[in-house]
Coordinates of C-alpha atoms in Angstrom, one line a residue:
M111 CA 5.0 -1.4 9.1
T112 CA 5.1 -0.6 12.8
T113 CA 7.4 2.0 14.4
R114 CA 9.3 -0.8 16.2
S115 CA 12.7 -1.8 14.7
C116 CA 12.9 -4.8 12.4
R117 CA 15.4 -6.4 14.8
D118 CA 13.1 -6.1 17.8
R119 CA 10.2 -7.6 15.8
L120 CA 12.5 -10.4 14.6
E121 CA 13.7 -11.2 18.1
Q122 CA 10.2 -11.5 19.2
A123 CA 9.4 -13.9 16.3
L124 CA 12.5 -16.0 17.0
A125 CA 11.5 -16.2 20.7
R126 CA 8.1 -17.5 19.8
I127 CA 9.6 -20.1 17.4
A128 CA 12.0 -21.2 20.2
D129 CA 9.3 -21.3 22.9
P130 CA 9.2 -25.0 24.1
K131 CA 5.5 -24.5 25.0
G132 CA 4.7 -23.4 21.5
E133 CA 4.5 -25.0 18.0
G134 CA 7.8 -23.6 16.7
A135 CA 9.5 -27.0 16.5
R136 CA 6.7 -28.5 14.4
A137 CA 5.8 -25.4 12.4
C138 CA 9.4 -24.4 11.4
L139 CA 11.7 -27.1 9.9
T140 CA 14.6 -24.7 9.4
V141 CA 15.2 -21.5 11.3
Y142 CA 17.5 -18.9 9.7
A143 CA 18.3 -16.9 12.9
D144 CA 21.7 -15.6 11.9
A145 CA 20.9 -14.7 8.3
A146 CA 17.6 -13.1 9.5
R147 CA 19.4 -10.9 12.1
T148 CA 21.8 -9.7 9.4
A149 CA 18.9 -8.9 7.1
A150 CA 16.9 -7.2 9.9
D151 CA 19.9 -5.0 10.8
A152 CA 20.4 -4.0 7.2
S153 CA 16.7 -3.0 7.0
D154 CA 17.0 -1.0 10.1
A155 CA 20.1 0.8 8.7
R156 CA 18.2 1.7 5.6
R157 CA 15.4 3.0 7.6
A158 CA 17.7 5.2 9.6
R159 CA 18.9 6.7 6.3
S160 CA 15.3 7.2 5.2
E161 CA 15.8 4.6 2.5
T162 CA 13.6 1.7 1.6
L163 CA 13.6 -1.3 -0.8
G164 CA 9.8 -1.3 -1.0
P165 CA 6.7 -2.4 0.8
L166 CA 8.3 -5.6 2.2
D167 CA 11.5 -4.0 3.5
G168 CA 11.9 -5.4 7.0
A169 CA 8.8 -7.7 6.9
I170 CA 9.3 -10.9 8.8
I171 CA 8.5 -13.8 6.4
S172 CA 8.4 -17.6 6.5
I173 CA 8.6 -19.7 3.4
K174 CA 7.1 -23.2 2.8
D175 CA 9.5 -26.2 2.7
L176 CA 9.0 -26.4 -1.0
F177 CA 11.1 -23.5 -2.0
D178 CA 14.8 -23.8 -3.0
V179 CA 17.3 -22.0 -0.8
A180 CA 20.8 -22.1 -2.2
G181 CA 23.1 -24.6 -0.4
E182 CA 20.5 -26.8 1.3
P183 CA 18.3 -29.7 0.1
T184 CA 14.6 -29.0 -0.5
R185 CA 12.8 -31.5 1.6
A186 CA 9.2 -31.0 0.6
G187 CA 8.2 -32.4 4.0
S188 CA 9.8 -35.8 3.1
K189 CA 12.5 -37.7 5.0
I190 CA 13.5 -39.3 1.6
L191 CA 14.3 -35.9 0.1
A192 CA 15.9 -34.8 3.4
E193 CA 18.3 -37.7 3.0
E194 CA 18.7 -37.8 -0.8
A195 CA 18.1 -34.4 -2.3
A196 CA 21.2 -32.5 -3.5
P197 CA 21.6 -29.0 -2.2
A198 CA 19.9 -26.3 -4.3
M199 CA 22.1 -24.4 -6.6
A200 CA 20.2 -21.2 -6.3
D201 CA 17.2 -19.6 -4.4
A202 CA 13.8 -20.1 -5.9
V203 CA 12.7 -17.1 -8.0
I204 CA 10.2 -15.9 -5.4
V205 CA 12.8 -16.2 -2.7
Q206 CA 15.2 -14.1 -4.7
R207 CA 12.5 -11.5 -5.2
L208 CA 11.6 -11.4 -1.5
R209 CA 15.3 -11.0 -0.5
Q210 CA 15.8 -8.2 -3.1
A211 CA 12.8 -6.4 -1.6
G212 CA 14.3 -6.4 1.9
A213 CA 12.2 -9.2 3.4
V214 CA 13.6 -10.9 6.4
I215 CA 13.2 -14.7 5.9
V216 CA 13.0 -16.3 9.3
A217 CA 12.1 -19.9 8.7
K218 CA 11.1 -22.7 6.4
T219 CA 7.7 -24.1 7.3
N220 CA 6.3 -27.6 7.6
V221 CA 4.3 -29.1 4.8
T222 CA 2.4 -32.2 4.1
E223 CA 4.8 -34.6 2.4
F224 CA 5.2 -33.6 -1.3
A225 CA 2.4 -31.0 -0.7
F226 CA -0.2 -33.7 -1.4
S227 CA -3.1 -33.3 1.1
G228 CA -5.4 -30.6 2.5
I229 CA -5.2 -31.8 6.1
G230 CA -1.6 -30.7 6.9
A231 CA -0.5 -33.8 8.8
N232 CA 3.2 -34.9 8.6
P233 CA 4.3 -38.2 10.2
H234 CA 8.0 -37.4 9.6
F235 CA 8.4 -34.0 11.1
G236 CA 5.3 -33.7 13.3
T237 CA 2.0 -31.9 12.7
P238 CA 1.7 -28.3 14.0
G239 CA -1.3 -27.8 16.3
N240 CA -4.0 -25.4 15.1
P241 CA -3.7 -22.0 16.7
R242 CA -7.3 -22.0 17.9
D243 CA -7.3 -25.6 19.2
R244 CA -4.0 -27.5 19.4
A245 CA -5.8 -30.8 19.2
R246 CA -6.8 -30.0 15.6
V247 CA -4.9 -30.0 12.4
P248 CA -3.8 -26.7 10.8
G249 CA -4.9 -27.6 7.2
G250 CA -2.5 -28.2 4.4
S251 CA -0.6 -28.6 2.5
S252 CA 1.0 -25.4 3.8
A253 CA 0.7 -26.6 7.3
G254 CA 3.3 -24.6 9.1
A255 CA 2.5 -21.3 7.3
P256 CA -0.7 -20.2 9.0
V257 CA 0.6 -21.3 12.4
T258 CA 3.7 -19.1 12.0
V259 CA 1.4 -16.1 11.1
A260 CA -1.2 -16.7 13.8
D261 CA 1.3 -17.4 16.5
G262 CA 3.5 -14.4 15.8
M263 CA 6.5 -16.3 14.4
C264 CA 6.3 -14.1 11.3
E265 CA 4.2 -11.4 9.7
I266 CA 3.6 -13.0 6.3
A267 CA 4.0 -16.7 5.2
I268 CA 4.5 -17.9 1.7
G269 CA 2.8 -21.1 0.6
T270 CA 1.9 -22.9 -2.6
D271 CA -1.6 -23.7 -3.8
T272 CA -2.3 -26.6 -6.2
G273 CA -5.8 -27.5 -5.0
G274 CA -6.2 -25.2 -2.0
S275 CA -3.0 -25.4 0.0
V276 CA -2.8 -21.7 0.8
R277 CA -6.6 -21.1 1.3
I278 CA -7.4 -24.3 3.3
P279 CA -4.9 -23.7 6.1
A280 CA -5.7 -20.0 6.1
A281 CA -9.4 -20.8 6.6
L282 CA -8.8 -23.5 9.2
C283 CA -6.5 -21.3 11.2
G284 CA -8.3 -17.9 10.9
V285 CA -6.0 -15.9 8.7
V286 CA -6.1 -14.5 5.1
G287 CA -4.9 -16.6 2.2
F288 CA -4.6 -15.5 -1.4
K289 CA -4.2 -17.8 -4.5
P290 CA -3.3 -15.6 -7.5
S291 CA -4.0 -16.2 -11.1
R292 CA -1.5 -19.0 -11.8
Q293 CA 0.6 -17.3 -14.5
R294 CA 1.4 -14.2 -12.4
V295 CA 4.0 -15.7 -10.0
P296 CA 6.9 -17.9 -11.3
T297 CA 7.2 -21.4 -9.9
E298 CA 10.9 -21.9 -10.8
G299 CA 12.6 -23.3 -7.8
A300 CA 9.4 -24.6 -6.1
F301 CA 9.2 -28.3 -5.7
P302 CA 6.4 -29.4 -8.0
L303 CA 3.2 -31.3 -7.3
S304 CA 1.3 -30.6 -10.5
N305 CA 3.1 -28.6 -13.2
T306 CA -0.3 -27.7 -14.6
L307 CA -1.9 -26.4 -11.4
D308 CA 0.8 -25.3 -9.0
S309 CA 0.6 -21.6 -7.9
I310 CA 2.2 -19.6 -5.1
G311 CA 0.5 -17.2 -2.7
P312 CA 0.8 -15.5 0.7
L313 CA -0.9 -16.0 4.0
A314 CA -1.1 -13.1 6.5
G315 CA -3.3 -11.3 9.1
S316 CA -4.6 -8.8 6.5
V317 CA -5.5 -8.4 2.9
A318 CA -3.1 -5.5 2.7
D319 CA -0.1 -7.7 3.7
C320 CA -1.1 -10.3 1.1
V321 CA -1.2 -7.5 -1.6
K322 CA 2.4 -6.4 -0.7
A323 CA 3.8 -10.0 -0.9
D324 CA 1.9 -10.8 -4.0
A325 CA 3.2 -7.7 -5.9
I326 CA 6.8 -8.5 -5.0
M327 CA 6.6 -12.2 -5.9
A328 CA 4.8 -11.4 -9.2
G329 CA 7.5 -8.8 -10.1
E330 CA 4.9 -6.0 -10.3
D331 CA 5.0 -2.4 -9.1
Y332 CA 3.3 -2.1 -5.7
T333 CA 0.5 0.4 -5.2
P334 CA -1.5 0.5 -1.9
L335 CA -4.8 -1.2 -2.1
E336 CA -8.0 0.7 -2.3
P337 CA -11.1 -1.1 -1.2
L338 CA -13.8 -1.3 -3.8
A339 CA -17.3 0.2 -3.1
L340 CA -19.5 -2.8 -2.4
G341 CA -22.7 -1.2 -3.5
G342 CA -23.7 -2.5 -6.9
L343 CA -21.2 -5.4 -7.1
R344 CA -22.7 -8.7 -8.1
F345 CA -21.7 -11.8 -6.1
G346 CA -22.9 -15.3 -7.2
L347 CA -23.8 -18.1 -4.8
P348 CA -23.0 -21.4 -6.7
E349 CA -26.0 -23.7 -6.5
G350 CA -25.5 -27.3 -5.6
L351 CA -22.2 -29.1 -4.8
L352 CA -20.1 -26.2 -3.4
L353 CA -22.7 -25.3 -0.8
D354 CA -23.7 -28.8 0.1
R355 CA -22.9 -30.6 3.4
L356 CA -21.6 -27.7 5.3
D357 CA -20.9 -28.6 8.9
D358 CA -22.7 -27.1 11.9
V359 CA -20.0 -24.4 12.5
V360 CA -19.4 -23.5 8.8
A361 CA -23.1 -23.2 7.8
P362 CA -24.2 -20.5 10.3
A363 CA -21.0 -18.5 10.0
F364 CA -21.4 -18.5 6.2
Q365 CA -25.1 -17.5 6.4
A366 CA -24.3 -14.7 8.7
A367 CA -21.6 -13.4 6.4
I368 CA -24.0 -13.5 3.4
G369 CA -26.5 -11.6 5.4
L370 CA -24.0 -8.8 6.1
I371 CA -22.9 -8.7 2.5
D372 CA -26.5 -8.5 1.3
R373 CA -27.3 -5.6 3.7
A374 CA -24.2 -3.7 2.3
G375 CA -26.0 -3.3 -1.0
L376 CA -24.4 -6.0 -3.1
R377 CA -26.5 -8.0 -5.6
I378 CA -26.4 -11.6 -4.6
S379 CA -27.7 -14.1 -7.1
H380 CA -28.0 -17.9 -7.1
E381 CA -26.0 -19.3 -9.9
P382 CA -26.4 -22.8 -11.5
L383 CA -22.9 -24.0 -12.6
P384 CA -23.4 -27.2 -14.7
L385 CA -19.7 -27.1 -15.6
L386 CA -19.1 -28.5 -12.0
D387 CA -20.7 -31.8 -13.1
D388 CA -18.0 -32.0 -15.9
W389 CA -15.3 -31.2 -13.3
V390 CA -16.6 -34.0 -11.0
A391 CA -16.5 -36.4 -14.0
V392 CA -12.9 -35.5 -14.8
N393 CA -11.9 -36.1 -11.2
E394 CA -13.5 -39.5 -11.2
R395 CA -11.3 -40.5 -14.2
G396 CA -8.2 -39.5 -12.3
G397 CA -8.1 -35.7 -12.5
V398 CA -5.1 -33.6 -13.2
I399 CA -3.0 -33.7 -10.0
P400 CA -2.6 -37.4 -9.2
P401 CA -1.1 -38.4 -12.6
E402 CA 1.3 -35.4 -12.6
A403 CA 2.3 -36.3 -9.0
C404 CA 3.1 -39.8 -10.2
T405 CA 5.4 -38.3 -12.9
V406 CA 7.3 -36.5 -10.2
H407 CA 7.5 -39.4 -7.8
R408 CA 7.3 -42.6 -9.8
D409 CA 11.0 -43.6 -9.2
R410 CA 10.8 -42.6 -5.5
L411 CA 7.6 -44.6 -5.1
R412 CA 9.3 -47.7 -6.6
R413 CA 12.5 -47.4 -4.5
R414 CA 11.2 -46.1 -1.2
G415 CA 7.5 -46.4 -1.2
G416 CA 7.4 -47.6 2.4
D417 CA 9.1 -44.4 3.5
I418 CA 6.3 -42.2 2.1
D419 CA 3.3 -41.1 4.3
P420 CA 0.7 -43.8 3.5
N421 CA -2.0 -41.1 3.0
V422 CA 0.1 -39.5 0.4
R423 CA 1.4 -42.7 -1.2
I424 CA -2.1 -44.0 -2.0
R425 CA -2.9 -40.8 -3.9
I426 CA 0.3 -41.0 -5.9
E427 CA -0.4 -44.7 -6.6
R428 CA -3.9 -43.8 -8.0
G429 CA -2.2 -41.3 -10.3
C430 CA 0.1 -43.9 -11.6
A431 CA -2.9 -46.0 -12.6
V432 CA -4.0 -43.2 -15.0
S433 CA -2.8 -43.7 -18.6
E434 CA -0.9 -41.0 -20.5
A435 CA -3.7 -41.0 -23.1
D436 CA -6.4 -40.4 -20.4
H437 CA -4.3 -37.6 -18.8
A438 CA -3.9 -36.0 -22.2
E439 CA -7.6 -36.1 -22.8
T440 CA -8.2 -34.6 -19.4
L441 CA -6.0 -31.7 -20.2
R442 CA -7.8 -31.2 -23.5
E443 CA -11.2 -31.2 -21.7
R444 CA -9.9 -28.8 -19.1
R445 CA -8.9 -26.3 -21.7
R446 CA -12.4 -26.3 -23.0
M447 CA -13.9 -26.1 -19.5
V448 CA -11.6 -23.2 -18.4
A449 CA -12.8 -21.1 -21.4
A450 CA -16.4 -22.0 -20.7
M451 CA -16.2 -21.1 -17.0
D452 CA -14.5 -17.8 -17.8
A453 CA -17.4 -17.0 -20.1
R454 CA -20.0 -18.1 -17.5
L455 CA -18.5 -15.8 -14.9
A456 CA -18.3 -12.8 -17.1
G457 CA -21.4 -11.2 -15.6
L458 CA -20.3 -11.6 -12.0
D459 CA -17.8 -9.8 -9.9
A460 CA -17.1 -12.8 -7.8
L461 CA -18.4 -16.2 -6.6
V462 CA -18.8 -16.5 -2.9
M463 CA -18.7 -19.7 -0.9
P464 CA -17.2 -21.2 2.2
T465 CA -13.5 -22.0 1.7
A466 CA -13.9 -25.4 3.3
A467 CA -17.1 -27.3 4.1
I468 CA -15.9 -28.3 7.5
V469 CA -13.8 -26.9 10.3
A470 CA -10.3 -28.3 11.1
P471 CA -10.5 -32.0 12.0
T472 CA -8.9 -33.3 15.2
L473 CA -5.5 -34.9 15.0
A474 CA -7.0 -38.0 16.6
E475 CA -9.7 -38.5 14.0
V476 CA -7.4 -38.3 11.0
E477 CA -5.2 -41.0 12.3
D478 CA -7.8 -43.4 10.7
P479 CA -7.0 -43.5 7.0
K480 CA -10.7 -43.7 6.0
I481 CA -11.6 -40.7 8.1
F482 CA -8.5 -38.9 6.8
A483 CA -9.6 -39.5 3.2
A484 CA -13.1 -38.2 3.9
R485 CA -12.0 -35.1 5.7
N486 CA -9.3 -34.4 3.0
A487 CA -12.0 -34.6 0.3
A488 CA -14.2 -32.2 2.3
V489 CA -11.6 -29.5 2.8
L490 CA -10.4 -29.7 -0.8
R491 CA -13.8 -29.7 -2.5
N492 CA -14.4 -26.0 -2.9
T493 CA -10.8 -24.8 -3.3
S494 CA -9.7 -27.3 -5.9
M495 CA -12.4 -26.1 -8.2
V496 CA -10.6 -22.8 -8.4
N497 CA -7.3 -24.3 -9.5
F498 CA -9.0 -26.6 -12.1
F499 CA -10.9 -23.7 -13.7
D500 CA -7.8 -21.4 -13.6
L501 CA -9.3 -18.7 -11.4
C502 CA -8.0 -16.6 -8.6
A503 CA -9.4 -16.6 -5.1
I504 CA -9.0 -15.4 -1.5
S505 CA -10.0 -16.8 1.9
L506 CA -11.1 -14.4 4.5
P507 CA -11.6 -15.3 8.2
L508 CA -15.2 -15.3 9.7
P509 CA -16.1 -15.1 13.3
A510 CA -17.1 -18.5 14.6
R511 CA -16.4 -20.9 17.5
L512 CA -13.7 -22.5 15.3
P513 CA -12.0 -20.8 12.3
V514 CA -14.1 -20.6 9.2
G515 CA -13.1 -19.1 5.8
L516 CA -15.2 -17.2 3.3
M517 CA -13.9 -17.6 -0.2
L518 CA -14.2 -15.0 -3.0
V519 CA -13.5 -16.3 -6.4
A520 CA -12.8 -14.2 -9.5
R521 CA -11.9 -14.8 -13.2
N522 CA -8.2 -15.2 -14.2
G523 CA -6.4 -11.9 -14.3
Q524 CA -8.9 -10.1 -12.0
D525 CA -6.5 -10.4 -9.0
R526 CA -6.3 -6.7 -8.2
R527 CA -10.0 -6.2 -8.4
L528 CA -10.6 -9.3 -6.2
L529 CA -8.2 -8.0 -3.6
G530 CA -10.0 -4.7 -3.5
M531 CA -13.3 -6.5 -3.0
A532 CA -11.7 -8.6 -0.3
E533 CA -10.5 -5.6 1.6
A534 CA -14.0 -4.0 1.4
V535 CA -15.6 -7.2 2.7
M536 CA -13.0 -7.4 5.6
R537 CA -13.8 -3.9 6.6
L538 CA -17.5 -4.7 6.5
F539 CA -17.0 -7.6 8.8
A540 CA -14.9 -5.5 11.2
G541 CA -17.8 -3.1 11.2

């Protein structure tokens, strides 16, 4: 943490949120100015007494508009829920843990309606402009989160990741985004998209800040991160689908990164992953997320379908066409495939690939529903594999004309090792 007081850093963040020339009004749906000032002053008072509540004491944090905050409705980016949802009875578990750790929660951030798209557009509350190019989307579904980090409205943002909703916006906006092993961070008090796949993770300007937030949210003891020695590690390049059809910004940035990693002494091997064919087949039958989203929203769809973002509504409707028997069979197949992928990756330290196959689309192009669907599929392709196979992953920013993410993927439970590798790779890139 810097030597500047927490209150000074908070006031700067609040000023950036309030700047009418900035993206604060679209990135932040609720601003907790008074409560944040109280928390910041308390943190400064502890600091003056040489006391601390831990690594997040005084950190300025935003939280996605999916997390319960006691006394207010949880909108999930939806005008229906803004109108109908009852006030939450208690803070979400991760919000409780952040507060107990001394974090200063400054705002709730914008989200694709019901968290069901990788693009980040929201027709109800506006779409935040990408920090690198305001005419482009930020990625989603945690759309406001990377904008608050990149634009200095907070230091760490907390998002959710069901198919890539932390890593995609991190990649498209040029920040770090970490998706932990799903079981480590409790989801109680987070509005669900898929009870099977939902996970919670941080976005920040550094791996180190992600480590701090992750430890607190997981209820684990924090220890400072030590980067792993890269020499001798084995990274796998997945052959086929996950490296196909990279756009003309992503492809050269990725190749340059692989060249740097190779020269650092890692062993890079090309890895066939036939399990990906099984995954594609499961998705063609309806997948995991759409039918579980239908379970959450079936009544809402029936009563107020016309008030749901059409790009989201069509995906929920597809989920409602999947039978319970087919969904049960998908979950049985997934259990087999998760175990098989875990065994397949046992000889590798990580898989490495672009986080998204394309850079952030423009706001104008995704106004066309067909183009929206194609771009959404392109940004979700690589990240959603991680959730399906129950892995952990991190997106790291690469130098390029527009933001590009490099994704490292590790086996479930290897979070700490993955973060150590990520820190070493970031230092390599900083060179």
